[in-house]
Amino acid sequence: MLPQHTRHPREFEANRFVYPVLSRRSQGLSIGVNLNPDKVCNFDCIYCQVDRRSESETRFVGLDLLLDELEGMLRWASSGEIYQHPQFASVPEALRRVNDIAFSGDGEPTTYRNFDEIMEQAAAVKRRLGLDPIKMVLITNATMFHRPVVERGLATLDVNQGEIWAKLDAGTEAYFRLIDRTAIPFQRVLDNLLRAARERPLVIQSLFMQVHGVGPTTAEIDAYVARLQSIRNEGGQLSRVQVYSVARQPAESFVSALPVNELKSIASRIYQETGIEAFVY
Ligand code: SF4
């Protein structure tokens, strides 16, 4: 069994929207904000780790409550009091820092209709508490970047230590359909990644897996690496790529983790062929 603080609970105590997570990847605490308590997503990834079998108690985002929870959590975590809680008491000294506020949750956060407002208000909470250096991380599938409300939210992130972690799991339309299971065209995702990457550097998150025991083909990885290269060639900035696999129970039982050596070989291809730094998690 994992030590308690490495579990990733979506809810913490009585909170509806905001929860703390120890993130070894970011070497500190990440304050998660769930903008999709209704568990609705515009993708239906075969590897999704959101438990949709259980009904959520909260269906709508109450902005005032969410901001209250965020402020309370930031105060609690940045003061160090959080480490008196049994769930965080064993966090090593070196990781006792708040790294970021992460907008993700149980669906696609950019589908939230007041996305610009929530980014602005969350940044204001951070400023009010004198916590400017804390990052704001948006974990997204990039499907809504073309909407003005989302563009405005991304611009707010740009001036508030924002980072955009955008999903790209495929190189071909067919594999995209197999893995991410959505009616949204692959081209829209690619266009949106380029549009956003022309404005600021993006972090790409790519999850590779085995489907019925078989990993992505060499041709699929060729196409995927070519997509990254093409974004770069057309003026998009990609700061790094996070390559990872399933770690918890996926939506479909025919999905399993891709061995680490294969993840490493994808990461090294990315670096060698595009010059973009790629890390395996
Ligand atoms: S985009 Fe994220 S939340 Fe939506 S189905 Fe895929 S993994 Fe799940």
PDB file of C-alpha atoms and ligand atoms in Angstrom:
ATOM      1  CA  MET A   1       0.000   0.000   0.000  1.00  0.00           C
ATOM      2  CA  LEU A   2       1.198   3.520  -0.809  1.00  0.00           C
ATOM      3  CA  PRO A   3       2.013   5.952   2.010  1.00  0.00           C
ATOM      4  CA  GLN A   4      -1.105   8.003   2.719  1.00  0.00           C
ATOM      5  CA  HIS A   5       0.103  11.270   1.273  1.00  0.00           C
ATOM      6  CA  THR A   6       0.726   9.781  -2.173  1.00  0.00           C
ATOM      7  CA  ARG A   7      -2.985   9.057  -2.652  1.00  0.00           C
ATOM      8  CA  HIS A   8      -4.693  11.578  -4.888  1.00  0.00           C
ATOM      9  CA  PRO A   9      -8.074  12.250  -3.318  1.00  0.00           C
ATOM     10  CA  ARG A  10     -10.426  14.374  -5.393  1.00  0.00           C
ATOM     11  CA  GLU A  11     -12.171  15.607  -2.269  1.00  0.00           C
ATOM     12  CA  PHE A  12     -10.603  16.685   0.948  1.00  0.00           C
ATOM     13  CA  GLU A  13     -12.577  16.656   4.171  1.00  0.00           C
ATOM     14  CA  ALA A  14     -15.687  18.777   3.591  1.00  0.00           C
ATOM     15  CA  ASN A  15     -14.452  20.632   0.493  1.00  0.00           C
ATOM     16  CA  ARG A  16     -16.425  20.397  -2.714  1.00  0.00           C
ATOM     17  CA  PHE A  17     -13.937  21.766  -5.226  1.00  0.00           C
ATOM     18  CA  VAL A  18     -10.467  22.218  -3.742  1.00  0.00           C
ATOM     19  CA  TYR A  19      -8.129  19.501  -2.492  1.00  0.00           C
ATOM     20  CA  PRO A  20      -4.417  19.231  -1.648  1.00  0.00           C
ATOM     21  CA  VAL A  21      -2.166  16.647  -3.290  1.00  0.00           C
ATOM     22  CA  LEU A  22       1.493  15.882  -2.714  1.00  0.00           C
ATOM     23  CA  SER A  23       3.049  15.900  -6.159  1.00  0.00           C
ATOM     24  CA  ARG A  24       6.501  14.367  -6.462  1.00  0.00           C
ATOM     25  CA  ARG A  25       6.569  15.562 -10.064  1.00  0.00           C
ATOM     26  CA  SER A  26       6.363  19.182  -8.915  1.00  0.00           C
ATOM     27  CA  GLN A  27       8.350  18.583  -5.721  1.00  0.00           C
ATOM     28  CA  GLY A  28       5.708  20.047  -3.466  1.00  0.00           C
ATOM     29  CA  LEU A  29       2.029  20.451  -2.792  1.00  0.00           C
ATOM     30  CA  SER A  30      -0.384  21.018  -5.599  1.00  0.00           C
ATOM     31  CA  ILE A  31      -3.722  22.581  -4.702  1.00  0.00           C
ATOM     32  CA  GLY A  32      -6.215  20.921  -7.044  1.00  0.00           C
ATOM     33  CA  VAL A  33      -9.341  22.724  -8.214  1.00  0.00           C
ATOM     34  CA  ASN A  34     -12.073  20.555  -9.679  1.00  0.00           C
ATOM     35  CA  LEU A  35     -14.065  22.551 -12.240  1.00  0.00           C
ATOM     36  CA  ASN A  36     -16.088  19.492 -13.311  1.00  0.00           C
ATOM     37  CA  PRO A  37     -17.815  18.116 -10.220  1.00  0.00           C
ATOM     38  CA  ASP A  38     -20.562  16.755 -12.492  1.00  0.00           C
ATOM     39  CA  LYS A  39     -17.932  14.352 -13.931  1.00  0.00           C
ATOM     40  CA  VAL A  40     -18.855  15.320 -17.483  1.00  0.00           C
ATOM     41  CA  CYS A  41     -16.075  15.413 -20.084  1.00  0.00           C
ATOM     42  CA  ASN A  42     -16.030  16.027 -23.847  1.00  0.00           C
ATOM     43  CA  PHE A  43     -13.558  13.140 -24.190  1.00  0.00           C
ATOM     44  CA  ASP A  44     -14.169   9.572 -23.051  1.00  0.00           C
ATOM     45  CA  CYS A  45     -10.565   8.366 -22.837  1.00  0.00           C
ATOM     46  CA  ILE A  46     -10.206   4.624 -22.564  1.00  0.00           C
ATOM     47  CA  TYR A  47      -7.580   5.202 -19.865  1.00  0.00           C
ATOM     48  CA  CYS A  48      -9.518   7.804 -17.861  1.00  0.00           C
ATOM     49  CA  GLN A  49      -9.069   7.371 -14.131  1.00  0.00           C
ATOM     50  CA  VAL A  50     -12.116   9.344 -13.007  1.00  0.00           C
ATOM     51  CA  ASP A  51     -14.555   6.995 -11.309  1.00  0.00           C
ATOM     52  CA  ARG A  52     -17.814   7.671 -13.158  1.00  0.00           C
ATOM     53  CA  ARG A  53     -19.610   4.695 -11.635  1.00  0.00           C
ATOM     54  CA  SER A  54     -20.439   6.729  -8.550  1.00  0.00           C
ATOM     55  CA  GLU A  55     -22.696   9.774  -8.752  1.00  0.00           C
ATOM     56  CA  SER A  56     -21.124  13.015  -7.600  1.00  0.00           C
ATOM     57  CA  GLU A  57     -22.877  14.925  -4.839  1.00  0.00           C
ATOM     58  CA  THR A  58     -22.016  18.273  -6.371  1.00  0.00           C
ATOM     59  CA  ARG A  59     -23.144  18.978  -9.905  1.00  0.00           C
ATOM     60  CA  PHE A  60     -22.490  22.690 -10.399  1.00  0.00           C
ATOM     61  CA  VAL A  61     -19.556  24.926  -9.628  1.00  0.00           C
ATOM     62  CA  GLY A  62     -20.503  27.511  -7.004  1.00  0.00           C
ATOM     63  CA  LEU A  63     -17.952  30.233  -7.697  1.00  0.00           C
ATOM     64  CA  ASP A  64     -18.098  31.880  -4.264  1.00  0.00           C
ATOM     65  CA  LEU A  65     -17.776  28.585  -2.440  1.00  0.00           C
ATOM     66  CA  LEU A  66     -14.919  27.504  -4.695  1.00  0.00           C
ATOM     67  CA  LEU A  67     -13.005  30.738  -4.079  1.00  0.00           C
ATOM     68  CA  ASP A  68     -13.591  30.436  -0.318  1.00  0.00           C
ATOM     69  CA  GLU A  69     -12.235  26.915  -0.380  1.00  0.00           C
ATOM     70  CA  LEU A  70      -9.247  28.000  -2.463  1.00  0.00           C
ATOM     71  CA  GLU A  71      -8.375  30.850  -0.120  1.00  0.00           C
ATOM     72  CA  GLY A  72      -8.766  28.644   2.961  1.00  0.00           C
ATOM     73  CA  MET A  73      -6.646  25.894   1.457  1.00  0.00           C
ATOM     74  CA  LEU A  74      -3.888  28.284   0.337  1.00  0.00           C
ATOM     75  CA  ARG A  75      -3.742  29.814   3.810  1.00  0.00           C
ATOM     76  CA  TRP A  76      -3.686  26.395   5.471  1.00  0.00           C
ATOM     77  CA  ALA A  77      -1.060  24.932   3.158  1.00  0.00           C
ATOM     78  CA  SER A  78       1.246  27.959   2.890  1.00  0.00           C
ATOM     79  CA  SER A  79       1.271  28.491   6.671  1.00  0.00           C
ATOM     80  CA  GLY A  80       2.523  24.926   7.145  1.00  0.00           C
ATOM     81  CA  GLU A  81      -0.434  23.947   9.342  1.00  0.00           C
ATOM     82  CA  ILE A  82      -1.393  21.327   6.801  1.00  0.00           C
ATOM     83  CA  TYR A  83       1.548  19.182   7.949  1.00  0.00           C
ATOM     84  CA  GLN A  84      -0.141  18.677  11.302  1.00  0.00           C
ATOM     85  CA  HIS A  85      -2.899  16.776   9.534  1.00  0.00           C
ATOM     86  CA  PRO A  86      -2.314  13.000   9.645  1.00  0.00           C
ATOM     87  CA  GLN A  87      -2.539  12.734   5.879  1.00  0.00           C
ATOM     88  CA  PHE A  88       0.356  15.172   5.367  1.00  0.00           C
ATOM     89  CA  ALA A  89       2.392  14.653   8.545  1.00  0.00           C
ATOM     90  CA  SER A  90       4.879  12.369   6.785  1.00  0.00           C
ATOM     91  CA  VAL A  91       5.610  14.732   3.870  1.00  0.00           C
ATOM     92  CA  PRO A  92       9.412  15.089   3.721  1.00  0.00           C
ATOM     93  CA  GLU A  93      10.849  18.484   4.686  1.00  0.00           C
ATOM     94  CA  ALA A  94      12.148  19.125   1.163  1.00  0.00           C
ATOM     95  CA  LEU A  95       8.636  18.829  -0.279  1.00  0.00           C
ATOM     96  CA  ARG A  96       6.961  21.110   2.270  1.00  0.00           C
ATOM     97  CA  ARG A  97       6.157  23.919  -0.156  1.00  0.00           C
ATOM     98  CA  VAL A  98       3.137  24.874  -2.211  1.00  0.00           C
ATOM     99  CA  ASN A  99       4.100  24.587  -5.859  1.00  0.00           C
ATOM    100  CA  ASP A 100       0.914  25.306  -7.731  1.00  0.00           C
ATOM    101  CA  ILE A 101      -2.820  25.612  -8.037  1.00  0.00           C
ATOM    102  CA  ALA A 102      -3.864  22.984 -10.591  1.00  0.00           C
ATOM    103  CA  PHE A 103      -7.112  23.276 -12.524  1.00  0.00           C
ATOM    104  CA  SER A 104      -8.176  19.854 -13.675  1.00  0.00           C
ATOM    105  CA  GLY A 105     -10.768  17.739 -12.008  1.00  0.00           C
ATOM    106  CA  ASP A 106     -13.216  15.142 -13.170  1.00  0.00           C
ATOM    107  CA  GLY A 107     -13.623  16.442 -16.732  1.00  0.00           C
ATOM    108  CA  GLU A 108     -12.277  19.102 -19.083  1.00  0.00           C
ATOM    109  CA  PRO A 109     -11.803  22.346 -17.082  1.00  0.00           C
ATOM    110  CA  THR A 110     -12.044  24.678 -20.102  1.00  0.00           C
ATOM    111  CA  THR A 111     -15.654  23.627 -20.695  1.00  0.00           C
ATOM    112  CA  TYR A 112     -16.574  25.587 -17.565  1.00  0.00           C
ATOM    113  CA  ARG A 113     -18.596  28.461 -19.006  1.00  0.00           C
ATOM    114  CA  ASN A 114     -17.106  31.274 -16.914  1.00  0.00           C
ATOM    115  CA  PHE A 115     -13.578  30.054 -17.424  1.00  0.00           C
ATOM    116  CA  ASP A 116     -12.130  33.563 -17.835  1.00  0.00           C
ATOM    117  CA  GLU A 117     -13.749  34.781 -14.635  1.00  0.00           C
ATOM    118  CA  ILE A 118     -12.564  31.857 -12.555  1.00  0.00           C
ATOM    119  CA  MET A 119      -8.963  32.285 -13.745  1.00  0.00           C
ATOM    120  CA  GLU A 120      -9.087  35.997 -12.930  1.00  0.00           C
ATOM    121  CA  GLN A 121     -10.624  35.462  -9.493  1.00  0.00           C
ATOM    122  CA  ALA A 122      -8.259  32.637  -8.563  1.00  0.00           C
ATOM    123  CA  ALA A 123      -5.291  34.820  -9.553  1.00  0.00           C
ATOM    124  CA  ALA A 124      -6.739  37.605  -7.390  1.00  0.00           C
ATOM    125  CA  VAL A 125      -6.908  35.251  -4.365  1.00  0.00           C
ATOM    126  CA  LYS A 126      -3.275  34.318  -4.898  1.00  0.00           C
ATOM    127  CA  ARG A 127      -2.235  37.979  -5.152  1.00  0.00           C
ATOM    128  CA  ARG A 128      -4.265  38.958  -2.090  1.00  0.00           C
ATOM    129  CA  LEU A 129      -2.444  36.348  -0.006  1.00  0.00           C
ATOM    130  CA  GLY A 130       0.963  37.499  -1.277  1.00  0.00           C
ATOM    131  CA  LEU A 131       1.526  34.154  -2.969  1.00  0.00           C
ATOM    132  CA  ASP A 132       2.453  35.413  -6.429  1.00  0.00           C
ATOM    133  CA  PRO A 133       5.223  32.856  -7.082  1.00  0.00           C
ATOM    134  CA  ILE A 134       2.786  29.936  -6.821  1.00  0.00           C
ATOM    135  CA  LYS A 135       2.100  28.627 -10.318  1.00  0.00           C
ATOM    136  CA  MET A 136      -1.330  28.226 -11.862  1.00  0.00           C
ATOM    137  CA  VAL A 137      -1.380  25.015 -13.884  1.00  0.00           C
ATOM    138  CA  LEU A 138      -4.156  24.219 -16.339  1.00  0.00           C
ATOM    139  CA  ILE A 139      -4.454  20.528 -17.221  1.00  0.00           C
ATOM    140  CA  THR A 140      -6.459  20.376 -20.431  1.00  0.00           C
ATOM    141  CA  ASN A 141      -7.270  18.460 -23.598  1.00  0.00           C
ATOM    142  CA  ALA A 142      -7.008  21.664 -25.679  1.00  0.00           C
ATOM    143  CA  THR A 143     -10.406  21.198 -27.315  1.00  0.00           C
ATOM    144  CA  MET A 144     -11.765  24.616 -26.280  1.00  0.00           C
ATOM    145  CA  PHE A 145      -8.784  26.926 -26.814  1.00  0.00           C
ATOM    146  CA  HIS A 146     -10.511  28.556 -29.823  1.00  0.00           C
ATOM    147  CA  ARG A 147     -13.325  29.947 -27.638  1.00  0.00           C
ATOM    148  CA  PRO A 148     -12.882  33.626 -26.674  1.00  0.00           C
ATOM    149  CA  VAL A 149     -13.780  32.885 -23.031  1.00  0.00           C
ATOM    150  CA  VAL A 150     -10.952  30.350 -22.885  1.00  0.00           C
ATOM    151  CA  GLU A 151      -8.500  32.579 -24.747  1.00  0.00           C
ATOM    152  CA  ARG A 152      -9.119  35.272 -22.148  1.00  0.00           C
ATOM    153  CA  GLY A 153      -8.547  32.761 -19.336  1.00  0.00           C
ATOM    154  CA  LEU A 154      -5.280  31.617 -20.915  1.00  0.00           C
ATOM    155  CA  ALA A 155      -4.151  35.235 -21.168  1.00  0.00           C
ATOM    156  CA  THR A 156      -4.813  35.626 -17.428  1.00  0.00           C
ATOM    157  CA  LEU A 157      -2.650  32.576 -16.776  1.00  0.00           C
ATOM    158  CA  ASP A 158       0.149  34.151 -18.849  1.00  0.00           C
ATOM    159  CA  VAL A 159       0.530  37.011 -16.386  1.00  0.00           C
ATOM    160  CA  ASN A 160       0.038  34.944 -13.213  1.00  0.00           C
ATOM    161  CA  GLN A 161       2.771  32.289 -13.362  1.00  0.00           C
ATOM    162  CA  GLY A 162       0.539  30.117 -15.506  1.00  0.00           C
ATOM    163  CA  GLU A 163       1.508  26.869 -17.200  1.00  0.00           C
ATOM    164  CA  ILE A 164      -0.672  25.008 -19.667  1.00  0.00           C
ATOM    165  CA  TRP A 165      -0.319  21.228 -19.697  1.00  0.00           C
ATOM    166  CA  ALA A 166      -2.077  20.148 -22.859  1.00  0.00           C
ATOM    167  CA  LYS A 167      -2.896  16.577 -23.813  1.00  0.00           C
ATOM    168  CA  LEU A 168      -1.681  14.963 -27.049  1.00  0.00           C
ATOM    169  CA  ASP A 169      -2.064  11.173 -27.015  1.00  0.00           C
ATOM    170  CA  ALA A 170      -1.883  10.338 -30.710  1.00  0.00           C
ATOM    171  CA  GLY A 171      -0.334  11.113 -34.063  1.00  0.00           C
ATOM    172  CA  THR A 172      -3.158   9.897 -36.297  1.00  0.00           C
ATOM    173  CA  GLU A 173      -6.881  10.565 -36.353  1.00  0.00           C
ATOM    174  CA  ALA A 174      -7.613   6.809 -36.054  1.00  0.00           C
ATOM    175  CA  TYR A 175      -5.520   6.372 -32.906  1.00  0.00           C
ATOM    176  CA  PHE A 176      -6.922   9.583 -31.426  1.00  0.00           C
ATOM    177  CA  ARG A 177     -10.441   8.155 -31.916  1.00  0.00           C
ATOM    178  CA  LEU A 178      -9.438   4.834 -30.376  1.00  0.00           C
ATOM    179  CA  ILE A 179      -7.817   6.385 -27.307  1.00  0.00           C
ATOM    180  CA  ASP A 180      -9.688   9.611 -26.590  1.00  0.00           C
ATOM    181  CA  ARG A 181     -13.133   8.553 -27.931  1.00  0.00           C
ATOM    182  CA  THR A 182     -14.677  11.888 -28.869  1.00  0.00           C
ATOM    183  CA  ALA A 183     -16.680  13.408 -31.702  1.00  0.00           C
ATOM    184  CA  ILE A 184     -14.291  16.388 -31.733  1.00  0.00           C
ATOM    185  CA  PRO A 185     -12.021  16.248 -34.812  1.00  0.00           C
ATOM    186  CA  PHE A 186      -8.319  15.608 -34.176  1.00  0.00           C
ATOM    187  CA  GLN A 187      -7.549  18.565 -36.424  1.00  0.00           C
ATOM    188  CA  ARG A 188      -9.291  20.903 -33.987  1.00  0.00           C
ATOM    189  CA  VAL A 189      -7.010  19.739 -31.177  1.00  0.00           C
ATOM    190  CA  LEU A 190      -3.940  20.202 -33.392  1.00  0.00           C
ATOM    191  CA  ASP A 191      -5.073  23.649 -34.546  1.00  0.00           C
ATOM    192  CA  ASN A 192      -5.779  24.692 -30.964  1.00  0.00           C
ATOM    193  CA  LEU A 193      -2.397  23.479 -29.741  1.00  0.00           C
ATOM    194  CA  LEU A 194      -0.693  25.531 -32.447  1.00  0.00           C
ATOM    195  CA  ARG A 195      -2.846  28.595 -31.769  1.00  0.00           C
ATOM    196  CA  ALA A 196      -2.058  28.520 -28.033  1.00  0.00           C
ATOM    197  CA  ALA A 197       1.616  27.596 -28.510  1.00  0.00           C
ATOM    198  CA  ARG A 198       2.133  30.626 -30.748  1.00  0.00           C
ATOM    199  CA  GLU A 199       1.183  32.804 -27.780  1.00  0.00           C
ATOM    200  CA  ARG A 200       3.170  31.125 -25.012  1.00  0.00           C
ATOM    201  CA  PRO A 201       5.155  27.899 -24.434  1.00  0.00           C
ATOM    202  CA  LEU A 202       3.011  24.827 -23.751  1.00  0.00           C
ATOM    203  CA  VAL A 203       3.828  21.686 -21.825  1.00  0.00           C
ATOM    204  CA  ILE A 204       2.547  18.622 -23.706  1.00  0.00           C
ATOM    205  CA  GLN A 205       1.243  15.651 -21.715  1.00  0.00           C
ATOM    206  CA  SER A 206       1.153  12.371 -23.598  1.00  0.00           C
ATOM    207  CA  LEU A 207      -0.159   9.155 -22.125  1.00  0.00           C
ATOM    208  CA  PHE A 208       0.825   5.946 -23.897  1.00  0.00           C
ATOM    209  CA  MET A 209      -0.560   2.555 -22.981  1.00  0.00           C
ATOM    210  CA  GLN A 210      -1.184  -0.964 -24.164  1.00  0.00           C
ATOM    211  CA  VAL A 211      -4.586  -1.654 -25.679  1.00  0.00           C
ATOM    212  CA  HIS A 212      -5.423  -5.365 -25.454  1.00  0.00           C
ATOM    213  CA  GLY A 213      -1.765  -5.904 -24.597  1.00  0.00           C
ATOM    214  CA  VAL A 214      -0.401  -3.988 -27.608  1.00  0.00           C
ATOM    215  CA  GLY A 215       1.398  -0.638 -27.430  1.00  0.00           C
ATOM    216  CA  PRO A 216       1.323   2.090 -30.097  1.00  0.00           C
ATOM    217  CA  THR A 217       2.934   1.049 -33.404  1.00  0.00           C
ATOM    218  CA  THR A 218       6.166   2.586 -34.649  1.00  0.00           C
ATOM    219  CA  ALA A 219       4.134   4.294 -37.391  1.00  0.00           C
ATOM    220  CA  GLU A 220       1.898   5.863 -34.720  1.00  0.00           C
ATOM    221  CA  ILE A 221       4.879   7.200 -32.794  1.00  0.00           C
ATOM    222  CA  ASP A 222       6.396   8.459 -36.076  1.00  0.00           C
ATOM    223  CA  ALA A 223       3.178  10.397 -36.711  1.00  0.00           C
ATOM    224  CA  TYR A 224       3.035  11.663 -33.113  1.00  0.00           C
ATOM    225  CA  VAL A 225       6.616  12.973 -33.191  1.00  0.00           C
ATOM    226  CA  ALA A 226       5.867  14.599 -36.560  1.00  0.00           C
ATOM    227  CA  ARG A 227       2.901  16.441 -34.960  1.00  0.00           C
ATOM    228  CA  LEU A 228       5.186  17.920 -32.309  1.00  0.00           C
ATOM    229  CA  GLN A 229       7.697  18.901 -34.971  1.00  0.00           C
ATOM    230  CA  SER A 230       4.991  20.478 -37.083  1.00  0.00           C
ATOM    231  CA  ILE A 231       3.748  22.654 -34.193  1.00  0.00           C
ATOM    232  CA  ARG A 232       7.310  23.856 -33.744  1.00  0.00           C
ATOM    233  CA  ASN A 233       7.868  24.421 -37.456  1.00  0.00           C
ATOM    234  CA  GLU A 234       4.760  26.567 -37.627  1.00  0.00           C
ATOM    235  CA  GLY A 235       5.861  28.871 -34.840  1.00  0.00           C
ATOM    236  CA  GLY A 236       4.477  27.056 -31.785  1.00  0.00           C
ATOM    237  CA  GLN A 237       6.546  26.928 -28.608  1.00  0.00           C
ATOM    238  CA  LEU A 238       6.687  23.623 -26.721  1.00  0.00           C
ATOM    239  CA  SER A 239       8.710  23.806 -23.522  1.00  0.00           C
ATOM    240  CA  ARG A 240       8.677  20.115 -22.642  1.00  0.00           C
ATOM    241  CA  VAL A 241       6.798  16.855 -23.035  1.00  0.00           C
ATOM    242  CA  GLN A 242       5.633  14.669 -20.171  1.00  0.00           C
ATOM    243  CA  VAL A 243       5.486  11.032 -21.255  1.00  0.00           C
ATOM    244  CA  TYR A 244       3.646   8.711 -18.905  1.00  0.00           C
ATOM    245  CA  SER A 245       1.330   5.729 -18.660  1.00  0.00           C
ATOM    246  CA  VAL A 246      -1.632   4.539 -16.624  1.00  0.00           C
ATOM    247  CA  ALA A 247      -0.936   4.316 -12.912  1.00  0.00           C
ATOM    248  CA  ARG A 248      -4.368   3.674 -11.463  1.00  0.00           C
ATOM    249  CA  GLN A 249      -7.492   1.766 -12.469  1.00  0.00           C
ATOM    250  CA  PRO A 250      -8.360   2.871 -16.041  1.00  0.00           C
ATOM    251  CA  ALA A 251     -11.885   3.177 -17.464  1.00  0.00           C
ATOM    252  CA  GLU A 252     -11.443   0.060 -19.609  1.00  0.00           C
ATOM    253  CA  SER A 253     -10.037  -3.237 -18.416  1.00  0.00           C
ATOM    254  CA  PHE A 254      -8.314  -3.832 -21.785  1.00  0.00           C
ATOM    255  CA  VAL A 255      -5.992  -0.897 -21.049  1.00  0.00           C
ATOM    256  CA  SER A 256      -2.688  -1.524 -19.268  1.00  0.00           C
ATOM    257  CA  ALA A 257       0.541   0.372 -18.631  1.00  0.00           C
ATOM    258  CA  LEU A 258       3.211   0.643 -21.297  1.00  0.00           C
ATOM    259  CA  PRO A 259       6.545  -0.639 -19.915  1.00  0.00           C
ATOM    260  CA  VAL A 260       8.914   2.085 -18.727  1.00  0.00           C
ATOM    261  CA  ASN A 261      11.609   1.175 -21.267  1.00  0.00           C
ATOM    262  CA  GLU A 262       9.121   1.862 -24.087  1.00  0.00           C
ATOM    263  CA  LEU A 263       8.137   5.188 -22.530  1.00  0.00           C
ATOM    264  CA  LYS A 264      11.820   6.062 -22.311  1.00  0.00           C
ATOM    265  CA  SER A 265      12.373   5.180 -25.927  1.00  0.00           C
ATOM    266  CA  ILE A 266       9.460   7.459 -26.983  1.00  0.00           C
ATOM    267  CA  ALA A 267      10.901  10.271 -24.846  1.00  0.00           C
ATOM    268  CA  SER A 268      14.339   9.876 -26.358  1.00  0.00           C
ATOM    269  CA  ARG A 269      12.898   9.915 -29.885  1.00  0.00           C
ATOM    270  CA  ILE A 270      11.077  13.167 -29.052  1.00  0.00           C
ATOM    271  CA  TYR A 271      14.269  14.791 -27.852  1.00  0.00           C
ATOM    272  CA  GLN A 272      16.472  13.490 -30.650  1.00  0.00           C
ATOM    273  CA  GLU A 273      14.059  14.324 -33.465  1.00  0.00           C
ATOM    274  CA  THR A 274      12.576  17.618 -32.258  1.00  0.00           C
ATOM    275  CA  GLY A 275      14.996  18.966 -29.647  1.00  0.00           C
ATOM    276  CA  ILE A 276      12.116  19.286 -27.157  1.00  0.00           C
ATOM    277  CA  GLU A 277      12.934  18.013 -23.683  1.00  0.00           C
ATOM    278  CA  ALA A 278      10.865  14.960 -22.799  1.00  0.00           C
ATOM    279  CA  PHE A 279      10.522  13.398 -19.360  1.00  0.00           C
ATOM    280  CA  VAL A 280       9.088  10.042 -18.327  1.00  0.00           C
ATOM    281  CA  TYR A 281       6.859   9.981 -15.236  1.00  0.00           C
TER     282      TYR A 281
HETATM  283  S1  SF4 B   1      -9.869  14.224 -20.979  1.00  0.00           S
HETATM  284 FE1  SF4 B   1      -9.261  13.672 -18.878  1.00  0.00          FE
HETATM  285  S2  SF4 B   1     -11.156  13.614 -17.668  1.00  0.00           S
HETATM  286 FE2  SF4 B   1     -11.738  13.625 -19.863  1.00  0.00          FE
HETATM  287  S3  SF4 B   1     -12.022  11.464 -20.332  1.00  0.00           S
HETATM  288 FE3  SF4 B   1      -9.905  12.009 -20.877  1.00  0.00          FE
HETATM  289  S4  SF4 B   1      -8.655  11.524 -19.067  1.00  0.00           S
HETATM  290 FE4  SF4 B   1     -10.835  11.556 -18.431  1.00  0.00          FE
END
